[in-house]
Amino acid sequence: MLFVESKGHAMHVFINHVLQASASGNGTVPHFKFGTPIVLKAGKNDIALLSMTVGLQTAGSFYEWIGAGPTSVKVEGFKSGTVDLSASTWTYKVGLHGEYLRIHESGGLNNKIWALTSEPPKQQPLTWYKAVVDAPPGDEPVALDMIHMGKGLAWLNGQEIGRYWPRKSSKLEKCVTQCDYRGKFNPDKCDTGCGEPTQRWYHVPRSWFKPSGNILVIFEETGGDPSQIRFSKRKVSGTCGHLSEDHPSFYVEYLQGSEIKNNENRAILRLKCPTNTHISAVKFASFGNPTGTCGSYVQGDCHDPNSAALVEKVCLNQNECALEMSSGNFNMQLCPSTVKKLAIEVNCS
């Protein structure tokens, strides 16, 4: 048995150039330890540890002091007892051989190391994939959908899209359906998406695309299904805004003075549709105490009935608009003991 301890964040173990096991920490505890059965041959054996840092979200401050990488390597099962390899002489190398050969660059398409196939291998760890793709039509923002892949890196035309790892977050985290940031802060406040992938879509700038012949390169570390990789376009069909009268818009230059003038401390809600579209309908508008989030706003028991009419007057058929939370627009005397909010959702077309 091979036993490894590491300060994080993830690791692949190879015995005689064959992948034996993989392990990782999590967003709460980056360090980990694990054991895996291994088969050794007579004579010399090669043990390689591919250790990775992935910038776990809750690493906290003084990240450079925490450390990462293996701290203990032991082999059990010998007649002579446990062999501790921790203090042995190890060779050290940064990066991967494929990166050293720069096979992710666009000029490497005809390199002899690539094997042409119509059926790329699936669920195979530590594999490079390359495909020629056309640019998605239109001018909407584009993202790479990697939900069916494991963990790795992606490039388009030699430009690094970035690291992907659509792992699922812990179901043990304390998620909430509605969030209120007011009050004392704690790390679990306003958690969402428990048990869901932490990330799925990875933005690809339109300027990186050519009309055709784009080279997409994927380095997959843990195994996935490359046939399910898709480019997705983000089409904005609407926009929302939410503003509270106890969160006005302060400007730094005003804070430097001895006082803040009332007419300079204005709470303004701004709405803007994508280029070449306009606000075509008001789905929701309420000044009072609405609740919910974009797409699911709910009118409260305190509501200015003129809210929707005002928003339609100011915003309809405009690409963008701004509404000031003031007595000139809304009934500020409404529900005197309530902190008023303004929530708006509009359609763009």
mmCIF file of N, CA, C and O in Angstrom, residues 15-17 38-46 78:
data_model
loop_
_atom_site.group_PDB
_atom_site.id
_atom_site.type_symbol
_atom_site.label_atom_id
_atom_site.label_comp_id
_atom_site.label_asym_id
_atom_site.label_seq_id
_atom_site.Cartn_x
_atom_site.Cartn_y
_atom_site.Cartn_z
ATOM 1 N N ILE A 15 2.704 4.902 -10.809
ATOM 2 C CA ILE A 15 3.693 3.875 -10.511
ATOM 3 C C ILE A 15 4.168 3.300 -11.833
ATOM 4 O O ILE A 15 3.364 2.768 -12.608
ATOM 5 N N ASN A 16 5.454 3.457 -12.108
ATOM 6 C CA ASN A 16 6.029 2.988 -13.370
ATOM 7 C C ASN A 16 5.254 3.526 -14.570
ATOM 8 O O ASN A 16 4.878 2.800 -15.494
ATOM 9 N N HIS A 17 4.961 4.837 -14.508
ATOM 10 C CA HIS A 17 4.325 5.598 -15.592
ATOM 11 C C HIS A 17 2.859 5.236 -15.813
ATOM 12 O O HIS A 17 2.288 5.588 -16.852
ATOM 13 N N ILE A 38 -0.805 -0.813 -4.564
ATOM 14 C CA ILE A 38 0.093 -0.714 -5.709
ATOM 15 C C ILE A 38 0.771 -2.064 -5.940
ATOM 16 O O ILE A 38 0.885 -2.887 -5.028
ATOM 17 N N VAL A 39 1.193 -2.283 -7.185
ATOM 18 C CA VAL A 39 1.935 -3.489 -7.550
ATOM 19 C C VAL A 39 3.317 -3.052 -8.019
ATOM 20 O O VAL A 39 3.438 -2.252 -8.962
ATOM 21 N N LEU A 40 4.347 -3.557 -7.365
ATOM 22 C CA LEU A 40 5.718 -3.212 -7.711
ATOM 23 C C LEU A 40 6.385 -4.389 -8.412
ATOM 24 O O LEU A 40 6.093 -5.547 -8.116
ATOM 25 N N LYS A 41 7.267 -4.077 -9.332
ATOM 26 C CA LYS A 41 8.013 -5.112 -10.034
ATOM 27 C C LYS A 41 9.351 -5.337 -9.336
ATOM 28 O O LYS A 41 9.784 -4.533 -8.502
ATOM 29 N N ALA A 42 9.990 -6.417 -9.671
ATOM 30 C CA ALA A 42 11.310 -6.691 -9.102
ATOM 31 C C ALA A 42 12.308 -5.660 -9.612
ATOM 32 O O ALA A 42 12.267 -5.256 -10.776
ATOM 33 N N GLY A 43 13.170 -5.204 -8.748
ATOM 34 C CA GLY A 43 14.158 -4.212 -9.148
ATOM 35 C C GLY A 43 13.668 -2.798 -8.895
ATOM 36 O O GLY A 43 12.923 -2.537 -7.945
ATOM 37 N N LYS A 44 14.048 -1.881 -9.770
ATOM 38 C CA LYS A 44 13.710 -0.474 -9.581
ATOM 39 C C LYS A 44 12.278 -0.180 -10.014
ATOM 40 O O LYS A 44 11.797 -0.710 -11.012
ATOM 41 N N ASN A 45 11.624 0.686 -9.256
ATOM 42 C CA ASN A 45 10.277 1.149 -9.583
ATOM 43 C C ASN A 45 10.259 2.673 -9.551
ATOM 44 O O ASN A 45 10.956 3.302 -8.741
ATOM 45 N N ASP A 46 9.463 3.244 -10.432
ATOM 46 C CA ASP A 46 9.375 4.702 -10.537
ATOM 47 C C ASP A 46 8.067 5.174 -9.911
ATOM 48 O O ASP A 46 6.988 4.747 -10.327
ATOM 49 N N PHE A 78 6.114 -4.445 2.941
ATOM 50 C CA PHE A 78 7.374 -5.164 2.804
ATOM 51 C C PHE A 78 7.628 -6.031 4.036
ATOM 52 O O PHE A 78 7.179 -5.706 5.144
#
